[in-house]
């Protein structure tokens, strides 16, 4: 069957699905489950015969929305907070997985730009980090403790200040997505260039490994969370620029609701990164290498599993369940 005929044949049914999703046609959980099964059949057919079509993207989105509708209307005694992180967010991450891919590709490109710029322009690091920070760090390197900045202040004071700042950066990265994603790109570019030039600066001073041992104890989760927050900002921007079959207002409402949930899911990791930066990073050079590496790899593995692997597991489990 040609794709045009397939769409024409099922158009009215899909419109009924949309009405059920947005509450204009009330359905009980059993009716929604039946709609979901029909949707999965259509999605499977489209994936088989029109794998690169926008129809697949559209049906996958509808299927995800119907499942969430079923989830919300089910009578359950499960912990709502737990289910939010265990089911709802992973399904959204799976639905918007290509935005995560875009954000990570952009991250690596812009960090590389920061590294290259710092290498070929001696003033670039000072332009990005500021003269005061560069001079202070050079002084700390001469004293044999390039990570001394992380030891200043109290544990609790550092944790609170750092965490609030990181939450603020993540919120800006997300909210500025309302400008068609350009605001998110600008904030993300600033932070990525800073990271690239910052890391090259330590490499140029011959203390790269010491910087890795300190920075990435908390940086694995902190930086990863910012990438996810940027992806959420791009989702928000795309909901305005590309409404698909929805009105622009409805598309924005859907995009805002879903992207905001993704933003919320990063906050526990941002707080955890603040705890590590306030209480652990200051002792990084006193710790054995194996412990530094263990903390870095374990935190990176944890956040990578949740945002990159777990969504596929939940999606497959959901398909089998229904």
PDB file of C-alpha atoms in Angstrom:
ATOM      1  CA  UNK A   1       0.000   0.000   0.000  1.00  0.00           C
ATOM      2  CA  UNK A   2       1.327   3.439  -0.861  1.00  0.00           C
ATOM      3  CA  UNK A   3       1.974   5.740   2.075  1.00  0.00           C
ATOM      4  CA  UNK A   4      -0.589   8.308   0.907  1.00  0.00           C
ATOM      5  CA  UNK A   5      -3.284   5.612   0.813  1.00  0.00           C
ATOM      6  CA  UNK A   6      -2.201   4.323   4.233  1.00  0.00           C
ATOM      7  CA  UNK A   7      -2.561   7.806   5.722  1.00  0.00           C
ATOM      8  CA  UNK A   8      -5.908   8.414   4.040  1.00  0.00           C
ATOM      9  CA  UNK A   9      -7.238   5.075   5.279  1.00  0.00           C
ATOM     10  CA  UNK A  10      -6.297   5.726   8.917  1.00  0.00           C
ATOM     11  CA  UNK A  11      -6.534   9.507   9.170  1.00  0.00           C
ATOM     12  CA  UNK A  12      -9.906   9.600  10.966  1.00  0.00           C
ATOM     13  CA  UNK A  13      -8.779   6.955  13.474  1.00  0.00           C
ATOM     14  CA  UNK A  14      -5.632   8.903  14.278  1.00  0.00           C
ATOM     15  CA  UNK A  15      -7.638  12.087  14.764  1.00  0.00           C
ATOM     16  CA  UNK A  16      -9.771  10.151  17.259  1.00  0.00           C
ATOM     17  CA  UNK A  17      -6.558   9.190  19.066  1.00  0.00           C
ATOM     18  CA  UNK A  18      -5.557  12.851  19.271  1.00  0.00           C
ATOM     19  CA  UNK A  19      -8.933  13.785  20.763  1.00  0.00           C
ATOM     20  CA  UNK A  20      -8.543  11.018  23.337  1.00  0.00           C
ATOM     21  CA  UNK A  21      -5.034  12.186  24.234  1.00  0.00           C
ATOM     22  CA  UNK A  22      -5.938  15.830  24.772  1.00  0.00           C
ATOM     23  CA  UNK A  23      -9.064  15.143  26.785  1.00  0.00           C
ATOM     24  CA  UNK A  24     -11.671  16.260  24.259  1.00  0.00           C
ATOM     25  CA  UNK A  25     -13.039  12.732  23.989  1.00  0.00           C
ATOM     26  CA  UNK A  26     -13.068  10.958  27.326  1.00  0.00           C
ATOM     27  CA  UNK A  27     -11.985   7.335  27.307  1.00  0.00           C
ATOM     28  CA  UNK A  28     -11.622   4.869  30.149  1.00  0.00           C
ATOM     29  CA  UNK A  29      -8.312   2.993  30.600  1.00  0.00           C
ATOM     30  CA  UNK A  30      -9.584  -0.103  28.740  1.00  0.00           C
ATOM     31  CA  UNK A  31     -10.638   1.956  25.729  1.00  0.00           C
ATOM     32  CA  UNK A  32      -7.297   3.744  25.771  1.00  0.00           C
ATOM     33  CA  UNK A  33      -5.488   0.409  25.922  1.00  0.00           C
ATOM     34  CA  UNK A  34      -7.432  -0.754  22.872  1.00  0.00           C
ATOM     35  CA  UNK A  35      -6.515   2.461  21.041  1.00  0.00           C
ATOM     36  CA  UNK A  36      -2.906   1.912  22.003  1.00  0.00           C
ATOM     37  CA  UNK A  37      -2.897  -1.616  20.546  1.00  0.00           C
ATOM     38  CA  UNK A  38      -4.338  -0.284  17.277  1.00  0.00           C
ATOM     39  CA  UNK A  39      -1.751   2.476  17.254  1.00  0.00           C
ATOM     40  CA  UNK A  40       1.104  -0.002  17.796  1.00  0.00           C
ATOM     41  CA  UNK A  41      -0.180  -2.082  14.869  1.00  0.00           C
ATOM     42  CA  UNK A  42      -0.205   0.995  12.621  1.00  0.00           C
ATOM     43  CA  UNK A  43       3.228   1.996  13.898  1.00  0.00           C
ATOM     44  CA  UNK A  44       4.668  -1.452  13.205  1.00  0.00           C
ATOM     45  CA  UNK A  45       3.251  -1.386   9.682  1.00  0.00           C
ATOM     46  CA  UNK A  46       4.658   2.094   9.037  1.00  0.00           C
ATOM     47  CA  UNK A  47       8.082   1.124  10.418  1.00  0.00           C
ATOM     48  CA  UNK A  48       8.137  -1.865   8.074  1.00  0.00           C
ATOM     49  CA  UNK A  49       7.052  -0.172   4.843  1.00  0.00           C
ATOM     50  CA  UNK A  50       7.896   3.518   5.380  1.00  0.00           C
ATOM     51  CA  UNK A  51      10.846   3.406   7.843  1.00  0.00           C
ATOM     52  CA  UNK A  52      12.185   6.901   7.091  1.00  0.00           C
ATOM     53  CA  UNK A  53       8.814   8.585   6.820  1.00  0.00           C
ATOM     54  CA  UNK A  54       7.474  11.354   9.053  1.00  0.00           C
ATOM     55  CA  UNK A  55       4.451   9.097   9.528  1.00  0.00           C
ATOM     56  CA  UNK A  56       6.588   6.855  11.749  1.00  0.00           C
ATOM     57  CA  UNK A  57       7.634   9.831  13.885  1.00  0.00           C
ATOM     58  CA  UNK A  58       4.037  10.995  14.184  1.00  0.00           C
ATOM     59  CA  UNK A  59       2.666   7.558  15.128  1.00  0.00           C
ATOM     60  CA  UNK A  60       5.467   6.935  17.601  1.00  0.00           C
ATOM     61  CA  UNK A  61       4.610  10.234  19.279  1.00  0.00           C
ATOM     62  CA  UNK A  62       0.910   9.355  19.469  1.00  0.00           C
ATOM     63  CA  UNK A  63       1.675   5.893  20.862  1.00  0.00           C
ATOM     64  CA  UNK A  64       3.831   7.379  23.591  1.00  0.00           C
ATOM     65  CA  UNK A  65       1.178   9.954  24.484  1.00  0.00           C
ATOM     66  CA  UNK A  66      -1.575   7.305  24.650  1.00  0.00           C
ATOM     67  CA  UNK A  67       0.562   5.144  26.931  1.00  0.00           C
ATOM     68  CA  UNK A  68       1.124   8.077  29.268  1.00  0.00           C
ATOM     69  CA  UNK A  69      -2.628   8.703  29.250  1.00  0.00           C
ATOM     70  CA  UNK A  70      -3.228   5.085  30.251  1.00  0.00           C
ATOM     71  CA  UNK A  71      -0.592   5.377  32.940  1.00  0.00           C
ATOM     72  CA  UNK A  72      -2.188   8.515  34.400  1.00  0.00           C
ATOM     73  CA  UNK A  73      -5.747   7.104  34.443  1.00  0.00           C
ATOM     74  CA  UNK A  74      -4.874   3.736  35.920  1.00  0.00           C
ATOM     75  CA  UNK A  75      -5.855   3.252  39.534  1.00  0.00           C
ATOM     76  CA  UNK A  76      -2.632   2.380  41.235  1.00  0.00           C
ATOM     77  CA  UNK A  77      -1.080   2.640  44.657  1.00  0.00           C
ATOM     78  CA  UNK A  78       2.392   3.024  43.250  1.00  0.00           C
ATOM     79  CA  UNK A  79       4.518   5.903  44.475  1.00  0.00           C
ATOM     80  CA  UNK A  80       3.899   8.820  42.082  1.00  0.00           C
ATOM     81  CA  UNK A  81       7.394  10.230  42.558  1.00  0.00           C
ATOM     82  CA  UNK A  82       9.004   6.873  41.873  1.00  0.00           C
ATOM     83  CA  UNK A  83       6.862   6.248  38.807  1.00  0.00           C
ATOM     84  CA  UNK A  84       7.775   9.653  37.428  1.00  0.00           C
ATOM     85  CA  UNK A  85      11.452   8.685  37.268  1.00  0.00           C
ATOM     86  CA  UNK A  86      10.892   4.997  36.660  1.00  0.00           C
ATOM     87  CA  UNK A  87       8.368   5.156  33.809  1.00  0.00           C
ATOM     88  CA  UNK A  88       7.190   8.577  32.711  1.00  0.00           C
ATOM     89  CA  UNK A  89      10.532  10.287  32.129  1.00  0.00           C
ATOM     90  CA  UNK A  90      12.223   7.285  30.440  1.00  0.00           C
ATOM     91  CA  UNK A  91       9.330   7.063  27.938  1.00  0.00           C
ATOM     92  CA  UNK A  92       9.720  10.754  27.154  1.00  0.00           C
ATOM     93  CA  UNK A  93      13.480  10.334  26.778  1.00  0.00           C
ATOM     94  CA  UNK A  94      12.876   7.489  24.334  1.00  0.00           C
ATOM     95  CA  UNK A  95      10.339   9.535  22.388  1.00  0.00           C
ATOM     96  CA  UNK A  96      12.723  12.493  22.097  1.00  0.00           C
ATOM     97  CA  UNK A  97      15.924  10.461  21.822  1.00  0.00           C
ATOM     98  CA  UNK A  98      17.023  12.189  18.616  1.00  0.00           C
ATOM     99  CA  UNK A  99      17.115  15.526  20.467  1.00  0.00           C
ATOM    100  CA  UNK A 100      19.479  13.949  22.986  1.00  0.00           C
ATOM    101  CA  UNK A 101      21.630  12.825  20.076  1.00  0.00           C
ATOM    102  CA  UNK A 102      21.642  16.343  18.611  1.00  0.00           C
ATOM    103  CA  UNK A 103      22.614  17.819  21.981  1.00  0.00           C
ATOM    104  CA  UNK A 104      25.518  15.404  22.477  1.00  0.00           C
ATOM    105  CA  UNK A 105      26.828  15.908  18.937  1.00  0.00           C
ATOM    106  CA  UNK A 106      26.651  19.677  19.433  1.00  0.00           C
ATOM    107  CA  UNK A 107      28.369  19.316  22.814  1.00  0.00           C
ATOM    108  CA  UNK A 108      31.382  17.439  21.430  1.00  0.00           C
ATOM    109  CA  UNK A 109      31.696  19.828  18.484  1.00  0.00           C
ATOM    110  CA  UNK A 110      31.587  22.977  20.629  1.00  0.00           C
ATOM    111  CA  UNK A 111      33.941  21.569  23.276  1.00  0.00           C
ATOM    112  CA  UNK A 112      36.385  20.751  20.466  1.00  0.00           C
ATOM    113  CA  UNK A 113      35.993  24.344  19.246  1.00  0.00           C
ATOM    114  CA  UNK A 114      36.964  25.534  22.724  1.00  0.00           C
ATOM    115  CA  UNK A 115      40.043  23.301  22.740  1.00  0.00           C
ATOM    116  CA  UNK A 116      41.183  24.414  19.283  1.00  0.00           C
ATOM    117  CA  UNK A 117      40.559  28.087  20.068  1.00  0.00           C
ATOM    118  CA  UNK A 118      42.552  27.871  23.306  1.00  0.00           C
ATOM    119  CA  UNK A 119      45.407  26.141  21.523  1.00  0.00           C
ATOM    120  CA  UNK A 120      45.793  28.662  18.708  1.00  0.00           C
ATOM    121  CA  UNK A 121      44.836  31.850  20.550  1.00  0.00           C
ATOM    122  CA  UNK A 122      46.663  32.518  23.823  1.00  0.00           C
ATOM    123  CA  UNK A 123      44.160  35.202  24.806  1.00  0.00           C
ATOM    124  CA  UNK A 124      41.093  32.997  24.306  1.00  0.00           C
ATOM    125  CA  UNK A 125      41.309  31.358  27.744  1.00  0.00           C
ATOM    126  CA  UNK A 126      41.493  34.747  29.450  1.00  0.00           C
ATOM    127  CA  UNK A 127      38.606  35.982  27.319  1.00  0.00           C
ATOM    128  CA  UNK A 128      36.423  33.043  28.371  1.00  0.00           C
ATOM    129  CA  UNK A 129      37.522  32.484  31.982  1.00  0.00           C
ATOM    130  CA  UNK A 130      38.631  36.003  32.931  1.00  0.00           C
ATOM    131  CA  UNK A 131      42.037  37.325  33.993  1.00  0.00           C
ATOM    132  CA  UNK A 132      41.358  36.909  37.714  1.00  0.00           C
ATOM    133  CA  UNK A 133      40.538  33.202  37.462  1.00  0.00           C
ATOM    134  CA  UNK A 134      43.444  32.454  35.113  1.00  0.00           C
ATOM    135  CA  UNK A 135      45.973  34.296  37.291  1.00  0.00           C
ATOM    136  CA  UNK A 136      44.666  32.627  40.446  1.00  0.00           C
ATOM    137  CA  UNK A 137      44.864  29.180  38.830  1.00  0.00           C
ATOM    138  CA  UNK A 138      48.399  29.818  37.543  1.00  0.00           C
ATOM    139  CA  UNK A 139      49.396  30.759  41.086  1.00  0.00           C
ATOM    140  CA  UNK A 140      47.796  27.582  42.448  1.00  0.00           C
ATOM    141  CA  UNK A 141      49.646  25.487  39.847  1.00  0.00           C
ATOM    142  CA  UNK A 142      52.947  27.033  40.930  1.00  0.00           C
ATOM    143  CA  UNK A 143      52.102  26.083  44.516  1.00  0.00           C
ATOM    144  CA  UNK A 144      51.490  22.480  43.384  1.00  0.00           C
ATOM    145  CA  UNK A 145      47.703  22.442  43.895  1.00  0.00           C
ATOM    146  CA  UNK A 146      45.877  23.337  40.662  1.00  0.00           C
ATOM    147  CA  UNK A 147      42.549  22.316  42.240  1.00  0.00           C
ATOM    148  CA  UNK A 148      42.925  24.646  45.230  1.00  0.00           C
ATOM    149  CA  UNK A 149      39.930  26.709  44.123  1.00  0.00           C
ATOM    150  CA  UNK A 150      37.662  23.784  45.047  1.00  0.00           C
ATOM    151  CA  UNK A 151      39.033  23.788  48.590  1.00  0.00           C
ATOM    152  CA  UNK A 152      38.067  27.361  49.369  1.00  0.00           C
ATOM    153  CA  UNK A 153      35.103  28.001  51.633  1.00  0.00           C
ATOM    154  CA  UNK A 154      33.178  25.538  53.786  1.00  0.00           C
ATOM    155  CA  UNK A 155      31.802  22.224  52.577  1.00  0.00           C
ATOM    156  CA  UNK A 156      28.179  23.227  53.051  1.00  0.00           C
ATOM    157  CA  UNK A 157      28.686  26.732  51.698  1.00  0.00           C
ATOM    158  CA  UNK A 158      30.357  25.391  48.557  1.00  0.00           C
ATOM    159  CA  UNK A 159      27.682  22.732  48.070  1.00  0.00           C
ATOM    160  CA  UNK A 160      24.777  25.184  48.357  1.00  0.00           C
ATOM    161  CA  UNK A 161      26.369  27.906  46.220  1.00  0.00           C
ATOM    162  CA  UNK A 162      27.551  25.521  43.501  1.00  0.00           C
ATOM    163  CA  UNK A 163      24.252  23.627  43.342  1.00  0.00           C
ATOM    164  CA  UNK A 164      22.155  26.794  43.086  1.00  0.00           C
ATOM    165  CA  UNK A 165      24.427  28.111  40.336  1.00  0.00           C
ATOM    166  CA  UNK A 166      24.260  24.840  38.364  1.00  0.00           C
ATOM    167  CA  UNK A 167      20.467  24.710  38.696  1.00  0.00           C
ATOM    168  CA  UNK A 168      20.325  28.304  37.466  1.00  0.00           C
ATOM    169  CA  UNK A 169      22.520  27.535  34.449  1.00  0.00           C
ATOM    170  CA  UNK A 170      20.394  24.480  33.597  1.00  0.00           C
ATOM    171  CA  UNK A 171      17.160  26.461  33.942  1.00  0.00           C
ATOM    172  CA  UNK A 172      18.461  29.210  31.636  1.00  0.00           C
ATOM    173  CA  UNK A 173      19.643  26.643  29.116  1.00  0.00           C
ATOM    174  CA  UNK A 174      16.120  25.221  29.071  1.00  0.00           C
ATOM    175  CA  UNK A 175      13.960  28.341  29.290  1.00  0.00           C
ATOM    176  CA  UNK A 176      15.853  30.135  26.522  1.00  0.00           C
ATOM    177  CA  UNK A 177      14.663  27.356  24.223  1.00  0.00           C
ATOM    178  CA  UNK A 178      11.464  29.369  23.896  1.00  0.00           C
ATOM    179  CA  UNK A 179      13.323  31.510  21.343  1.00  0.00           C
ATOM    180  CA  UNK A 180      13.177  28.716  18.815  1.00  0.00           C
ATOM    181  CA  UNK A 181      16.103  26.926  20.447  1.00  0.00           C
ATOM    182  CA  UNK A 182      18.544  29.746  19.629  1.00  0.00           C
ATOM    183  CA  UNK A 183      18.741  30.905  23.250  1.00  0.00           C
ATOM    184  CA  UNK A 184      19.541  27.367  24.358  1.00  0.00           C
ATOM    185  CA  UNK A 185      22.225  27.127  21.689  1.00  0.00           C
ATOM    186  CA  UNK A 186      23.823  30.385  22.906  1.00  0.00           C
ATOM    187  CA  UNK A 187      23.963  29.341  26.581  1.00  0.00           C
ATOM    188  CA  UNK A 188      25.100  25.843  25.632  1.00  0.00           C
ATOM    189  CA  UNK A 189      27.814  27.243  23.350  1.00  0.00           C
ATOM    190  CA  UNK A 190      29.136  29.473  26.124  1.00  0.00           C
ATOM    191  CA  UNK A 191      29.429  26.591  28.584  1.00  0.00           C
ATOM    192  CA  UNK A 192      30.905  24.145  26.070  1.00  0.00           C
ATOM    193  CA  UNK A 193      33.544  26.619  24.861  1.00  0.00           C
ATOM    194  CA  UNK A 194      34.394  27.333  28.486  1.00  0.00           C
ATOM    195  CA  UNK A 195      34.789  23.631  29.248  1.00  0.00           C
ATOM    196  CA  UNK A 196      36.994  22.996  26.213  1.00  0.00           C
ATOM    197  CA  UNK A 197      39.265  25.985  26.822  1.00  0.00           C
ATOM    198  CA  UNK A 198      39.344  25.312  30.579  1.00  0.00           C
ATOM    199  CA  UNK A 199      40.472  21.719  30.093  1.00  0.00           C
ATOM    200  CA  UNK A 200      43.067  22.660  27.452  1.00  0.00           C
ATOM    201  CA  UNK A 201      44.437  25.337  29.783  1.00  0.00           C
ATOM    202  CA  UNK A 202      45.352  22.650  32.332  1.00  0.00           C
ATOM    203  CA  UNK A 203      46.805  20.471  29.587  1.00  0.00           C
ATOM    204  CA  UNK A 204      48.973  23.371  28.399  1.00  0.00           C
ATOM    205  CA  UNK A 205      50.229  23.884  31.949  1.00  0.00           C
ATOM    206  CA  UNK A 206      51.184  20.210  32.291  1.00  0.00           C
ATOM    207  CA  UNK A 207      48.634  19.353  34.977  1.00  0.00           C
ATOM    208  CA  UNK A 208      45.983  17.716  32.798  1.00  0.00           C
ATOM    209  CA  UNK A 209      45.710  14.498  34.842  1.00  0.00           C
ATOM    210  CA  UNK A 210      45.449  16.396  38.106  1.00  0.00           C
ATOM    211  CA  UNK A 211      42.658  18.482  36.637  1.00  0.00           C
ATOM    212  CA  UNK A 212      40.816  15.380  35.417  1.00  0.00           C
ATOM    213  CA  UNK A 213      41.076  13.784  38.853  1.00  0.00           C
ATOM    214  CA  UNK A 214      39.435  16.823  40.396  1.00  0.00           C
ATOM    215  CA  UNK A 215      37.075  18.340  37.852  1.00  0.00           C
ATOM    216  CA  UNK A 216      35.411  15.161  36.628  1.00  0.00           C
ATOM    217  CA  UNK A 217      34.571  13.780  40.067  1.00  0.00           C
ATOM    218  CA  UNK A 218      31.595  16.122  39.996  1.00  0.00           C
ATOM    219  CA  UNK A 219      31.783  17.066  36.320  1.00  0.00           C
ATOM    220  CA  UNK A 220      30.577  13.722  34.968  1.00  0.00           C
ATOM    221  CA  UNK A 221      27.065  14.313  36.272  1.00  0.00           C
ATOM    222  CA  UNK A 222      27.132  18.113  36.167  1.00  0.00           C
ATOM    223  CA  UNK A 223      28.130  18.397  32.501  1.00  0.00           C
ATOM    224  CA  UNK A 224      25.980  15.438  31.410  1.00  0.00           C
ATOM    225  CA  UNK A 225      22.958  17.074  33.077  1.00  0.00           C
ATOM    226  CA  UNK A 226      23.589  20.326  31.191  1.00  0.00           C
ATOM    227  CA  UNK A 227      23.588  18.410  27.894  1.00  0.00           C
ATOM    228  CA  UNK A 228      20.206  16.875  28.786  1.00  0.00           C
ATOM    229  CA  UNK A 229      18.884  20.297  29.812  1.00  0.00           C
ATOM    230  CA  UNK A 230      19.999  21.648  26.438  1.00  0.00           C
ATOM    231  CA  UNK A 231      18.130  18.806  24.729  1.00  0.00           C
ATOM    232  CA  UNK A 232      15.018  19.812  26.714  1.00  0.00           C
ATOM    233  CA  UNK A 233      15.494  23.391  25.503  1.00  0.00           C
ATOM    234  CA  UNK A 234      15.724  22.216  21.904  1.00  0.00           C
ATOM    235  CA  UNK A 235      12.525  20.171  22.375  1.00  0.00           C
ATOM    236  CA  UNK A 236      10.784  23.298  23.646  1.00  0.00           C
ATOM    237  CA  UNK A 237      12.035  25.325  20.684  1.00  0.00           C
ATOM    238  CA  UNK A 238      11.089  22.642  18.175  1.00  0.00           C
ATOM    239  CA  UNK A 239       7.538  22.512  19.552  1.00  0.00           C
ATOM    240  CA  UNK A 240       7.133  26.132  18.460  1.00  0.00           C
ATOM    241  CA  UNK A 241       8.933  25.909  15.127  1.00  0.00           C
ATOM    242  CA  UNK A 242       7.586  22.522  14.002  1.00  0.00           C
ATOM    243  CA  UNK A 243       3.986  21.985  15.229  1.00  0.00           C
ATOM    244  CA  UNK A 244       3.418  19.038  12.840  1.00  0.00           C
ATOM    245  CA  UNK A 245      -0.301  18.150  12.753  1.00  0.00           C
ATOM    246  CA  UNK A 246      -1.116  20.199  15.869  1.00  0.00           C
ATOM    247  CA  UNK A 247      -1.941  23.870  16.148  1.00  0.00           C
ATOM    248  CA  UNK A 248       1.129  25.868  17.192  1.00  0.00           C
ATOM    249  CA  UNK A 249      -0.392  26.508  20.621  1.00  0.00           C
ATOM    250  CA  UNK A 250      -1.171  22.831  21.273  1.00  0.00           C
ATOM    251  CA  UNK A 251       2.264  21.846  20.013  1.00  0.00           C
ATOM    252  CA  UNK A 252       3.847  24.332  22.432  1.00  0.00           C
ATOM    253  CA  UNK A 253       1.765  23.004  25.334  1.00  0.00           C
ATOM    254  CA  UNK A 254       2.845  19.430  24.597  1.00  0.00           C
ATOM    255  CA  UNK A 255       6.466  20.434  24.084  1.00  0.00           C
ATOM    256  CA  UNK A 256       6.573  22.499  27.259  1.00  0.00           C
ATOM    257  CA  UNK A 257       4.968  19.798  29.397  1.00  0.00           C
ATOM    258  CA  UNK A 258       7.228  17.023  28.137  1.00  0.00           C
ATOM    259  CA  UNK A 259      10.467  19.017  28.047  1.00  0.00           C
ATOM    260  CA  UNK A 260       9.861  20.423  31.526  1.00  0.00           C
ATOM    261  CA  UNK A 261       9.553  16.899  32.899  1.00  0.00           C
ATOM    262  CA  UNK A 262      12.903  16.058  31.305  1.00  0.00           C
ATOM    263  CA  UNK A 263      14.384  19.169  32.914  1.00  0.00           C
ATOM    264  CA  UNK A 264      13.062  18.098  36.320  1.00  0.00           C
ATOM    265  CA  UNK A 265      14.665  14.669  35.894  1.00  0.00           C
ATOM    266  CA  UNK A 266      18.138  16.245  35.727  1.00  0.00           C
ATOM    267  CA  UNK A 267      17.840  18.050  39.052  1.00  0.00           C
ATOM    268  CA  UNK A 268      18.679  15.111  41.367  1.00  0.00           C
ATOM    269  CA  UNK A 269      21.861  14.550  39.360  1.00  0.00           C
ATOM    270  CA  UNK A 270      22.736  18.253  39.525  1.00  0.00           C
ATOM    271  CA  UNK A 271      22.276  18.201  43.296  1.00  0.00           C
ATOM    272  CA  UNK A 272      24.407  15.034  43.547  1.00  0.00           C
ATOM    273  CA  UNK A 273      27.126  16.753  41.505  1.00  0.00           C
ATOM    274  CA  UNK A 274      26.986  19.705  43.918  1.00  0.00           C
ATOM    275  CA  UNK A 275      27.422  17.356  46.883  1.00  0.00           C
ATOM    276  CA  UNK A 276      30.480  15.782  45.255  1.00  0.00           C
ATOM    277  CA  UNK A 277      31.956  19.173  44.358  1.00  0.00           C
ATOM    278  CA  UNK A 278      31.394  20.567  47.847  1.00  0.00           C
ATOM    279  CA  UNK A 279      32.461  17.564  49.887  1.00  0.00           C
ATOM    280  CA  UNK A 280      34.717  15.333  47.730  1.00  0.00           C
ATOM    281  CA  UNK A 281      36.453  17.273  44.934  1.00  0.00           C
ATOM    282  CA  UNK A 282      38.499  19.345  47.420  1.00  0.00           C
ATOM    283  CA  UNK A 283      40.238  16.138  48.493  1.00  0.00           C
ATOM    284  CA  UNK A 284      40.811  14.806  44.959  1.00  0.00           C
ATOM    285  CA  UNK A 285      44.609  15.177  44.975  1.00  0.00           C
ATOM    286  CA  UNK A 286      44.884  13.464  48.369  1.00  0.00           C
ATOM    287  CA  UNK A 287      42.862  10.462  47.203  1.00  0.00           C
ATOM    288  CA  UNK A 288      44.429   7.426  45.488  1.00  0.00           C
ATOM    289  CA  UNK A 289      44.094   7.355  41.704  1.00  0.00           C
ATOM    290  CA  UNK A 290      41.880   4.274  41.735  1.00  0.00           C
ATOM    291  CA  UNK A 291      39.332   6.016  43.960  1.00  0.00           C
ATOM    292  CA  UNK A 292      39.226   9.098  41.706  1.00  0.00           C
ATOM    293  CA  UNK A 293      38.729   6.921  38.633  1.00  0.00           C
ATOM    294  CA  UNK A 294      36.106   4.800  40.380  1.00  0.00           C
ATOM    295  CA  UNK A 295      34.011   7.835  41.365  1.00  0.00           C
ATOM    296  CA  UNK A 296      34.297   9.381  37.892  1.00  0.00           C
ATOM    297  CA  UNK A 297      33.384   6.204  36.016  1.00  0.00           C
ATOM    298  CA  UNK A 298      30.619   5.139  38.406  1.00  0.00           C
ATOM    299  CA  UNK A 299      28.861   8.547  38.312  1.00  0.00           C
ATOM    300  CA  UNK A 300      29.225   8.687  34.527  1.00  0.00           C
ATOM    301  CA  UNK A 301      27.876   5.139  34.207  1.00  0.00           C
ATOM    302  CA  UNK A 302      24.897   5.926  36.460  1.00  0.00           C
ATOM    303  CA  UNK A 303      23.710   9.016  34.608  1.00  0.00           C
ATOM    304  CA  UNK A 304      24.491   7.480  31.197  1.00  0.00           C
ATOM    305  CA  UNK A 305      22.445   4.405  32.022  1.00  0.00           C
ATOM    306  CA  UNK A 306      19.447   6.429  33.160  1.00  0.00           C
ATOM    307  CA  UNK A 307      19.298   8.846  30.239  1.00  0.00           C
ATOM    308  CA  UNK A 308      20.661   6.727  27.388  1.00  0.00           C
ATOM    309  CA  UNK A 309      19.986   3.035  28.091  1.00  0.00           C
ATOM    310  CA  UNK A 310      17.104   2.793  30.565  1.00  0.00           C
ATOM    311  CA  UNK A 311      14.589   4.544  28.228  1.00  0.00           C
ATOM    312  CA  UNK A 312      14.933   1.732  25.656  1.00  0.00           C
ATOM    313  CA  UNK A 313      14.471  -0.888  28.381  1.00  0.00           C
ATOM    314  CA  UNK A 314      11.275   0.791  29.628  1.00  0.00           C
ATOM    315  CA  UNK A 315       9.953   1.234  26.081  1.00  0.00           C
ATOM    316  CA  UNK A 316      10.468  -2.459  25.240  1.00  0.00           C
ATOM    317  CA  UNK A 317       8.895  -3.494  28.539  1.00  0.00           C
ATOM    318  CA  UNK A 318       5.895  -1.262  27.840  1.00  0.00           C
ATOM    319  CA  UNK A 319       5.424  -2.758  24.373  1.00  0.00           C
ATOM    320  CA  UNK A 320       5.402  -6.286  25.792  1.00  0.00           C
ATOM    321  CA  UNK A 321       2.978  -5.301  28.544  1.00  0.00           C
ATOM    322  CA  UNK A 322       0.432  -3.978  26.065  1.00  0.00           C
TER     323      UNK A 322
END
